[in-house]
Amino acid sequence: MEWIDSLRKLLKEDQVTVNPTELERHSRDESYHTPHLPDVVVFPENREEVSRILRFANDREIPVTPFGLGSSLEGHVIPYKGGISVDFQRMNKILEVRPQDMLVRVQPGVTRSQLNRELKKYGLFFSVDPGADATLGGMAATNASGTTAVRYGVMRDQVRDLEVVLSDGRIIRTGGRAAKSSSGYHLTGLFVGSEGTLGLFTELTLRVFGIPEAIMAARAVFPTVKQAVNAAVSIISSGIPVARLELVDALSMKYLNEHSETRYPAAPTLFLEFHGNEAGLKRDVVFAEELAQGEECQGFQFETDTKARAKLWEARHHLAYAFIHRSPGKRLMVTDVCVPMSELAGAVEHARHALNQEGMEGGILGHIGDGNYHVLMMIDPTDPRDVDKAEKINASIVEYALGRGGTCTGEHGVGVGKIRYLRREHKEAVDVMMSIKQALDPKGILNPGKKLPPR
Amino acid sequence: MEWIDSLRKLLKEDQVTVNPTELERHSRDESYHTPHLPDVVVFPENREEVSRILRFANDREIPVTPFGLGSSLEGHVIPYKGGISVDFQRMNKILEVRPQDMLVRVQPGVTRSQLNRELKKYGLFFSVDPGADATLGGMAATNASGTTAVRYGVMRDQVRDLEVVLSDGRIIRTGGRAAKSSSGYHLTGLFVGSEGTLGLFTELTLRVFGIPEAIMAARAVFPTVKQAVNAAVSIISSGIPVARLELVDALSMKYLNEHSETRYPAAPTLFLEFHGNEAGLKRDVVFAEELAQGEECQGFQFETDTKARAKLWEARHHLAYAFIHRSPGKRLMVTDVCVPMSELAGAVEHARHALNQEGMEGGILGHIGDGNYHVLMMIDPTDPRDVDKAEKINASIVEYALGRGGTCTGEHGVGVGKIRYLRREHKEAVDVMMSIKQALDPKGILNPGKKLPPR
């Protein structure tokens, strides 16, 4: 392709590749979605290069798909229309830590664990923790969350400012360093979660928190999933400021034990964590335990030392990999609805019913303090019956959630996998979203085929 | 005007008025900005009527300005191009309280105190509390905040879903009832703070909180404003989850005492409040007091009973009125910058210097836990020298903030008063905002002349 030669002239030699291994690596994510090769992969090192690439692509109407670490779960980074895959791995610097402002400025290729290693020196931490050690640029693009959102908020709550390169190469900043603002339109919130369809991020200013004075983690085992969910709903409704509140069902506990070499009971379990000062936290824990006992929990098993606590949460974070690694050749399909708390018990029960009805094995787990839960299924993407079953289950779960004020995706994003539900969830508001897309990317070069239905 | 007769046919007789008193009431807000009469005032009672009004106005390119209670501070509700003032006072119903989901659904004309009276029955409260008893629609339109934002967040953090009537009469919903979502673009965040320039709100779903188990309020008096600010910065940086942290300078304390018949010392003061469980809160208070004593505070004066606490916060909320009522014939000019915490002490010192330099009397106060503070000045809007002085002071304070990563408006919004600073604050991002405005309101009928610079 002639244009790839022209593209090479914009960057250094080692920044542009058509190496088949690299093309293949940029053709897929961690999901079951069908891979598709880009025509070329580029590795920009600064905002000016990203701007140059976009100006080039926009002039020639070449599709551009941003790529972090490829840990997306709905095909976000798959370049279905070919074109340029923009890999941010070389833009991975932590630019500035501002402890007094509780802010950090980073490039988009920095991963969350890389950031937390640095922040620890300042007694600070970054709260958002999806299962994967994703890049912060990717996490902002999907509005990712994880286990701590119930207390600290989702990715959108942490992004104070973005540097964004627009489709035509213009560079803007969306926010500032002040803790709040009523100036201008809230572009930061608009670009967070836009999945690379409105612009590419070249810098992020993120809110961070002080490491709490005291932390207590606990497991609580219940006779049934329903009782675990009911206990979670009670804890949230009581106003206890729990920092983490995760459900893991019996099957998932079994896989977790196998993968992480733990010996937790293979029964429906809540993983909890409390942050605060020593005195306040003790009170919170006692109150939460009482509520759990009301649902026949036999009491909290505390992970008192730092190591056991780290082990607990590492096991929880690796749960998707526990499913993936025991099913070689299969691919992960994971649902991601989020429902109002009053609908959560019914929704989780319905999900189990949907699995049983299709005779599909699947684990149920999630961030149920937010009403967000996942069904994990391992499927053979080349077997149409397998795919069909999983899609039926997903559709049934999404329909249930949308009928009750919920959303088709709590934290993974739309990618290609959820587009079919957009109109059902947002109705006429989809047209407004499409007007905004049209205004900011008139030629439609930015991650085409993702996030919104076709025009 | 012929079109007013046509407009009358869309609504009941008592919903359309050109009564001079009503026109006058809808020509001004609580600020010093020059009033301007609308041609007509309408009082819609439901979304369909709002939709009809907008379709009508859009067809004829008639300006439309929404009106809540007129408590805006930058001329937001003043219909500078005439046309239709849409008053939401008849859409003032609390439609639904969902205690388990911690949500409430309201019409835009409901005021914050009206909502809190209802929520109290459920043990819940709505957190955002600007000085005025504003409508929730108006508060969402300006992204208002107040004394509790430091703990519970600003208006944008509380709005889960909006029903919006677009410029051409289309009706959309921007969100849902789930606690989080990665579906679609974040329209809720875009419409919150859009000051009536992108659409009119006809329904809001808002997050509410449980009334805390324990509350403690305190005053802390300091020798100088600088020491008070330093103490506030220390408290925030320490991570103490303070629920309110307000600065009131000596002059403002004097006026506050006069207006509210209190006898607090007329010296630089922090007003603080702590929420939590009894045990945790006691620890927080002790820690905060230690930090304050490091800045020569003589210790906390606690307002232990509910009545004294209510008195304290009522006095604080009425502070703007304390300035207004002692200067009959004059109008309020209030600055509203928000700066990063690391810049706060310097910014407040600079503000006092700016006042002294112009020989202008002014109080300094604000929500300094967020880095947001106000300078209150009473000016004679018919005296050009007075206006000029106040505008010089405002400009100097804004320039200082913008040079240090701050914003020209922390919570009042842009209206007409801050438009001149938009380009300086957001640079090329203003063009993106204008593209969005163009896409959603191509004829420019919605609150023209506000929020963004002219095309």
JSON list of C-alpha atoms in Angstrom, two decimals, chain A residues 182-322:
[
{"chain": "A", "resi": 182, "resn": "SER", "atom": "CA", "xyz": [-18.49, 25.04, 36.22]},
{"chain": "A", "resi": 183, "resn": "SER", "atom": "CA", "xyz": [-16.66, 26.54, 33.22]},
{"chain": "A", "resi": 184, "resn": "GLY", "atom": "CA", "xyz": [-17.31, 25.33, 29.68]},
{"chain": "A", "resi": 185, "resn": "TYR", "atom": "CA", "xyz": [-18.91, 22.03, 28.74]},
{"chain": "A", "resi": 186, "resn": "HIS", "atom": "CA", "xyz": [-17.70, 18.95, 30.59]},
{"chain": "A", "resi": 187, "resn": "LEU", "atom": "CA", "xyz": [-15.49, 17.58, 27.82]},
{"chain": "A", "resi": 188, "resn": "THR", "atom": "CA", "xyz": [-13.48, 15.42, 30.22]},
{"chain": "A", "resi": 189, "resn": "GLY", "atom": "CA", "xyz": [-16.57, 13.36, 31.05]},
{"chain": "A", "resi": 190, "resn": "LEU", "atom": "CA", "xyz": [-17.48, 13.13, 27.37]},
{"chain": "A", "resi": 191, "resn": "PHE", "atom": "CA", "xyz": [-14.07, 11.87, 26.23]},
{"chain": "A", "resi": 192, "resn": "VAL", "atom": "CA", "xyz": [-13.76, 9.40, 29.12]},
{"chain": "A", "resi": 193, "resn": "GLY", "atom": "CA", "xyz": [-15.60, 6.31, 27.93]},
{"chain": "A", "resi": 194, "resn": "SER", "atom": "CA", "xyz": [-15.57, 7.39, 24.27]},
{"chain": "A", "resi": 195, "resn": "GLU", "atom": "CA", "xyz": [-13.48, 4.30, 23.37]},
{"chain": "A", "resi": 196, "resn": "GLY", "atom": "CA", "xyz": [-11.20, 6.05, 20.91]},
{"chain": "A", "resi": 197, "resn": "THR", "atom": "CA", "xyz": [-14.09, 7.25, 18.75]},
{"chain": "A", "resi": 198, "resn": "LEU", "atom": "CA", "xyz": [-13.76, 10.99, 19.53]},
{"chain": "A", "resi": 199, "resn": "GLY", "atom": "CA", "xyz": [-10.01, 11.46, 19.94]},
{"chain": "A", "resi": 200, "resn": "LEU", "atom": "CA", "xyz": [-6.79, 9.85, 21.17]},
{"chain": "A", "resi": 201, "resn": "PHE", "atom": "CA", "xyz": [-5.48, 10.58, 24.67]},
{"chain": "A", "resi": 202, "resn": "THR", "atom": "CA", "xyz": [-1.87, 11.69, 24.95]},
{"chain": "A", "resi": 203, "resn": "GLU", "atom": "CA", "xyz": [-1.81, 12.75, 28.61]},
{"chain": "A", "resi": 204, "resn": "LEU", "atom": "CA", "xyz": [-4.02, 12.19, 31.66]},
{"chain": "A", "resi": 205, "resn": "THR", "atom": "CA", "xyz": [-4.23, 14.07, 34.96]},
{"chain": "A", "resi": 206, "resn": "LEU", "atom": "CA", "xyz": [-5.68, 11.72, 37.56]},
{"chain": "A", "resi": 207, "resn": "ARG", "atom": "CA", "xyz": [-6.91, 12.05, 41.11]},
{"chain": "A", "resi": 208, "resn": "VAL", "atom": "CA", "xyz": [-5.16, 9.87, 43.68]},
{"chain": "A", "resi": 209, "resn": "PHE", "atom": "CA", "xyz": [-5.89, 9.11, 47.33]},
{"chain": "A", "resi": 210, "resn": "GLY", "atom": "CA", "xyz": [-3.90, 8.79, 50.54]},
{"chain": "A", "resi": 211, "resn": "ILE", "atom": "CA", "xyz": [-3.28, 5.18, 51.58]},
{"chain": "A", "resi": 212, "resn": "PRO", "atom": "CA", "xyz": [-5.77, 4.70, 54.43]},
{"chain": "A", "resi": 213, "resn": "GLU", "atom": "CA", "xyz": [-4.52, 4.59, 58.00]},
{"chain": "A", "resi": 214, "resn": "ALA", "atom": "CA", "xyz": [-6.17, 1.22, 58.57]},
{"chain": "A", "resi": 215, "resn": "ILE", "atom": "CA", "xyz": [-7.37, -1.51, 56.21]},
{"chain": "A", "resi": 216, "resn": "MET", "atom": "CA", "xyz": [-9.28, -4.69, 57.06]},
{"chain": "A", "resi": 217, "resn": "ALA", "atom": "CA", "xyz": [-10.16, -7.38, 54.55]},
{"chain": "A", "resi": 218, "resn": "ALA", "atom": "CA", "xyz": [-12.57, -10.24, 55.14]},
{"chain": "A", "resi": 219, "resn": "ARG", "atom": "CA", "xyz": [-14.27, -13.19, 53.45]},
{"chain": "A", "resi": 220, "resn": "ALA", "atom": "CA", "xyz": [-17.85, -14.08, 54.24]},
{"chain": "A", "resi": 221, "resn": "VAL", "atom": "CA", "xyz": [-19.28, -17.43, 53.13]},
{"chain": "A", "resi": 222, "resn": "PHE", "atom": "CA", "xyz": [-23.01, -17.91, 52.56]},
{"chain": "A", "resi": 223, "resn": "PRO", "atom": "CA", "xyz": [-25.25, -20.93, 51.98]},
{"chain": "A", "resi": 224, "resn": "THR", "atom": "CA", "xyz": [-26.59, -19.45, 48.71]},
{"chain": "A", "resi": 225, "resn": "VAL", "atom": "CA", "xyz": [-25.71, -16.75, 46.18]},
{"chain": "A", "resi": 226, "resn": "LYS", "atom": "CA", "xyz": [-29.03, -15.09, 46.93]},
{"chain": "A", "resi": 227, "resn": "GLN", "atom": "CA", "xyz": [-28.17, -14.68, 50.59]},
{"chain": "A", "resi": 228, "resn": "ALA", "atom": "CA", "xyz": [-24.75, -13.28, 49.69]},
{"chain": "A", "resi": 229, "resn": "VAL", "atom": "CA", "xyz": [-26.42, -10.73, 47.42]},
{"chain": "A", "resi": 230, "resn": "ASN", "atom": "CA", "xyz": [-29.00, -9.83, 50.05]},
{"chain": "A", "resi": 231, "resn": "ALA", "atom": "CA", "xyz": [-26.24, -9.24, 52.58]},
{"chain": "A", "resi": 232, "resn": "ALA", "atom": "CA", "xyz": [-24.41, -6.99, 50.10]},
{"chain": "A", "resi": 233, "resn": "VAL", "atom": "CA", "xyz": [-27.57, -4.96, 49.46]},
{"chain": "A", "resi": 234, "resn": "SER", "atom": "CA", "xyz": [-28.11, -4.56, 53.23]},
{"chain": "A", "resi": 235, "resn": "ILE", "atom": "CA", "xyz": [-24.52, -3.40, 53.77]},
{"chain": "A", "resi": 236, "resn": "ILE", "atom": "CA", "xyz": [-24.75, -0.81, 50.98]},
{"chain": "A", "resi": 237, "resn": "SER", "atom": "CA", "xyz": [-28.19, 0.43, 52.07]},
{"chain": "A", "resi": 238, "resn": "SER", "atom": "CA", "xyz": [-26.97, 0.84, 55.65]},
{"chain": "A", "resi": 239, "resn": "GLY", "atom": "CA", "xyz": [-24.48, 3.45, 54.45]},
{"chain": "A", "resi": 240, "resn": "ILE", "atom": "CA", "xyz": [-21.38, 1.63, 55.71]},
{"chain": "A", "resi": 241, "resn": "PRO", "atom": "CA", "xyz": [-18.58, 3.13, 53.59]},
{"chain": "A", "resi": 242, "resn": "VAL", "atom": "CA", "xyz": [-17.23, -0.26, 52.49]},
{"chain": "A", "resi": 243, "resn": "ALA", "atom": "CA", "xyz": [-14.19, 0.06, 50.19]},
{"chain": "A", "resi": 244, "resn": "ARG", "atom": "CA", "xyz": [-14.69, -3.22, 48.34]},
{"chain": "A", "resi": 245, "resn": "LEU", "atom": "CA", "xyz": [-17.66, -5.58, 48.17]},
{"chain": "A", "resi": 246, "resn": "GLU", "atom": "CA", "xyz": [-17.26, -8.46, 45.73]},
{"chain": "A", "resi": 247, "resn": "LEU", "atom": "CA", "xyz": [-19.35, -11.52, 45.02]},
{"chain": "A", "resi": 248, "resn": "VAL", "atom": "CA", "xyz": [-17.71, -14.78, 43.90]},
{"chain": "A", "resi": 249, "resn": "ASP", "atom": "CA", "xyz": [-20.00, -17.76, 43.35]},
{"chain": "A", "resi": 250, "resn": "ALA", "atom": "CA", "xyz": [-19.18, -21.40, 44.20]},
{"chain": "A", "resi": 251, "resn": "LEU", "atom": "CA", "xyz": [-17.91, -22.41, 40.76]},
{"chain": "A", "resi": 252, "resn": "SER", "atom": "CA", "xyz": [-15.71, -19.33, 40.55]},
{"chain": "A", "resi": 253, "resn": "MET", "atom": "CA", "xyz": [-14.34, -20.02, 44.07]},
{"chain": "A", "resi": 254, "resn": "LYS", "atom": "CA", "xyz": [-13.38, -23.52, 42.90]},
{"chain": "A", "resi": 255, "resn": "TYR", "atom": "CA", "xyz": [-11.51, -22.14, 39.87]},
{"chain": "A", "resi": 256, "resn": "LEU", "atom": "CA", "xyz": [-9.97, -19.38, 41.97]},
{"chain": "A", "resi": 257, "resn": "ASN", "atom": "CA", "xyz": [-8.59, -21.95, 44.43]},
{"chain": "A", "resi": 258, "resn": "GLU", "atom": "CA", "xyz": [-7.13, -24.01, 41.60]},
{"chain": "A", "resi": 259, "resn": "HIS", "atom": "CA", "xyz": [-5.51, -21.03, 39.90]},
{"chain": "A", "resi": 260, "resn": "SER", "atom": "CA", "xyz": [-4.23, -19.18, 42.95]},
{"chain": "A", "resi": 261, "resn": "GLU", "atom": "CA", "xyz": [-3.43, -22.21, 45.12]},
{"chain": "A", "resi": 262, "resn": "THR", "atom": "CA", "xyz": [-5.73, -21.01, 47.88]},
{"chain": "A", "resi": 263, "resn": "ARG", "atom": "CA", "xyz": [-7.99, -23.18, 50.04]},
{"chain": "A", "resi": 264, "resn": "TYR", "atom": "CA", "xyz": [-10.99, -20.98, 50.54]},
{"chain": "A", "resi": 265, "resn": "PRO", "atom": "CA", "xyz": [-14.35, -22.79, 50.85]},
{"chain": "A", "resi": 266, "resn": "ALA", "atom": "CA", "xyz": [-15.85, -23.41, 47.40]},
{"chain": "A", "resi": 267, "resn": "ALA", "atom": "CA", "xyz": [-19.12, -21.73, 48.36]},
{"chain": "A", "resi": 268, "resn": "PRO", "atom": "CA", "xyz": [-20.80, -18.39, 47.57]},
{"chain": "A", "resi": 269, "resn": "THR", "atom": "CA", "xyz": [-18.52, -15.77, 49.09]},
{"chain": "A", "resi": 270, "resn": "LEU", "atom": "CA", "xyz": [-18.36, -12.04, 49.63]},
{"chain": "A", "resi": 271, "resn": "PHE", "atom": "CA", "xyz": [-14.90, -10.46, 49.64]},
{"chain": "A", "resi": 272, "resn": "LEU", "atom": "CA", "xyz": [-14.97, -7.25, 51.65]},
{"chain": "A", "resi": 273, "resn": "GLU", "atom": "CA", "xyz": [-12.52, -4.51, 52.50]},
{"chain": "A", "resi": 274, "resn": "PHE", "atom": "CA", "xyz": [-12.84, -1.58, 54.89]},
{"chain": "A", "resi": 275, "resn": "HIS", "atom": "CA", "xyz": [-10.71, 1.59, 54.87]},
{"chain": "A", "resi": 276, "resn": "GLY", "atom": "CA", "xyz": [-10.53, 4.29, 57.51]},
{"chain": "A", "resi": 277, "resn": "ASN", "atom": "CA", "xyz": [-9.11, 5.08, 60.87]},
{"chain": "A", "resi": 278, "resn": "GLU", "atom": "CA", "xyz": [-8.75, 2.18, 63.28]},
{"chain": "A", "resi": 279, "resn": "ALA", "atom": "CA", "xyz": [-11.63, 3.14, 65.56]},
{"chain": "A", "resi": 280, "resn": "GLY", "atom": "CA", "xyz": [-14.21, 3.94, 62.88]},
{"chain": "A", "resi": 281, "resn": "LEU", "atom": "CA", "xyz": [-13.35, 0.92, 60.83]},
{"chain": "A", "resi": 282, "resn": "LYS", "atom": "CA", "xyz": [-13.84, -1.49, 63.74]},
{"chain": "A", "resi": 283, "resn": "ARG", "atom": "CA", "xyz": [-17.36, -0.16, 64.15]},
{"chain": "A", "resi": 284, "resn": "ASP", "atom": "CA", "xyz": [-18.04, -0.52, 60.40]},
{"chain": "A", "resi": 285, "resn": "VAL", "atom": "CA", "xyz": [-16.81, -4.12, 60.42]},
{"chain": "A", "resi": 286, "resn": "VAL", "atom": "CA", "xyz": [-18.97, -5.13, 63.40]},
{"chain": "A", "resi": 287, "resn": "PHE", "atom": "CA", "xyz": [-22.04, -3.58, 61.79]},
{"chain": "A", "resi": 288, "resn": "ALA", "atom": "CA", "xyz": [-21.37, -5.23, 58.41]},
{"chain": "A", "resi": 289, "resn": "GLU", "atom": "CA", "xyz": [-20.83, -8.60, 60.06]},
{"chain": "A", "resi": 290, "resn": "GLU", "atom": "CA", "xyz": [-24.13, -8.32, 61.90]},
{"chain": "A", "resi": 291, "resn": "LEU", "atom": "CA", "xyz": [-25.91, -7.65, 58.60]},
{"chain": "A", "resi": 292, "resn": "ALA", "atom": "CA", "xyz": [-24.16, -10.63, 56.99]},
{"chain": "A", "resi": 293, "resn": "GLN", "atom": "CA", "xyz": [-25.19, -12.87, 59.87]},
{"chain": "A", "resi": 294, "resn": "GLY", "atom": "CA", "xyz": [-28.78, -11.90, 59.18]},
{"chain": "A", "resi": 295, "resn": "GLU", "atom": "CA", "xyz": [-28.32, -13.82, 55.91]},
{"chain": "A", "resi": 296, "resn": "GLU", "atom": "CA", "xyz": [-26.89, -16.95, 57.60]},
{"chain": "A", "resi": 297, "resn": "CYS", "atom": "CA", "xyz": [-23.26, -16.05, 57.09]},
{"chain": "A", "resi": 298, "resn": "GLN", "atom": "CA", "xyz": [-21.20, -17.85, 59.74]},
{"chain": "A", "resi": 299, "resn": "GLY", "atom": "CA", "xyz": [-19.08, -14.74, 60.34]},
{"chain": "A", "resi": 300, "resn": "PHE", "atom": "CA", "xyz": [-16.18, -12.94, 58.73]},
{"chain": "A", "resi": 301, "resn": "GLN", "atom": "CA", "xyz": [-12.81, -14.61, 58.14]},
{"chain": "A", "resi": 302, "resn": "PHE", "atom": "CA", "xyz": [-10.33, -11.76, 58.42]},
{"chain": "A", "resi": 303, "resn": "GLU", "atom": "CA", "xyz": [-7.13, -11.54, 56.43]},
{"chain": "A", "resi": 304, "resn": "THR", "atom": "CA", "xyz": [-5.18, -9.60, 59.02]},
{"chain": "A", "resi": 305, "resn": "ASP", "atom": "CA", "xyz": [-1.64, -9.44, 57.71]},
{"chain": "A", "resi": 306, "resn": "THR", "atom": "CA", "xyz": [-0.75, -7.46, 54.58]},
{"chain": "A", "resi": 307, "resn": "LYS", "atom": "CA", "xyz": [0.45, -10.56, 52.74]},
{"chain": "A", "resi": 308, "resn": "ALA", "atom": "CA", "xyz": [-2.74, -12.58, 53.21]},
{"chain": "A", "resi": 309, "resn": "ARG", "atom": "CA", "xyz": [-4.76, -9.53, 52.21]},
{"chain": "A", "resi": 310, "resn": "ALA", "atom": "CA", "xyz": [-2.70, -9.02, 49.06]},
{"chain": "A", "resi": 311, "resn": "LYS", "atom": "CA", "xyz": [-3.15, -12.72, 48.27]},
{"chain": "A", "resi": 312, "resn": "LEU", "atom": "CA", "xyz": [-6.92, -12.44, 48.62]},
{"chain": "A", "resi": 313, "resn": "TRP", "atom": "CA", "xyz": [-7.21, -9.54, 46.19]},
{"chain": "A", "resi": 314, "resn": "GLU", "atom": "CA", "xyz": [-4.66, -10.95, 43.77]},
{"chain": "A", "resi": 315, "resn": "ALA", "atom": "CA", "xyz": [-6.73, -14.12, 43.60]},
{"chain": "A", "resi": 316, "resn": "ARG", "atom": "CA", "xyz": [-9.84, -12.04, 42.96]},
{"chain": "A", "resi": 317, "resn": "HIS", "atom": "CA", "xyz": [-8.12, -10.00, 40.24]},
{"chain": "A", "resi": 318, "resn": "HIS", "atom": "CA", "xyz": [-6.85, -13.11, 38.49]},
{"chain": "A", "resi": 319, "resn": "LEU", "atom": "CA", "xyz": [-10.24, -14.76, 38.41]},
{"chain": "A", "resi": 320, "resn": "ALA", "atom": "CA", "xyz": [-10.85, -14.14, 34.70]},
{"chain": "A", "resi": 321, "resn": "TYR", "atom": "CA", "xyz": [-7.44, -15.71, 34.00]},
{"chain": "A", "resi": 322, "resn": "ALA", "atom": "CA", "xyz": [-8.43, -18.67, 36.18]}
]
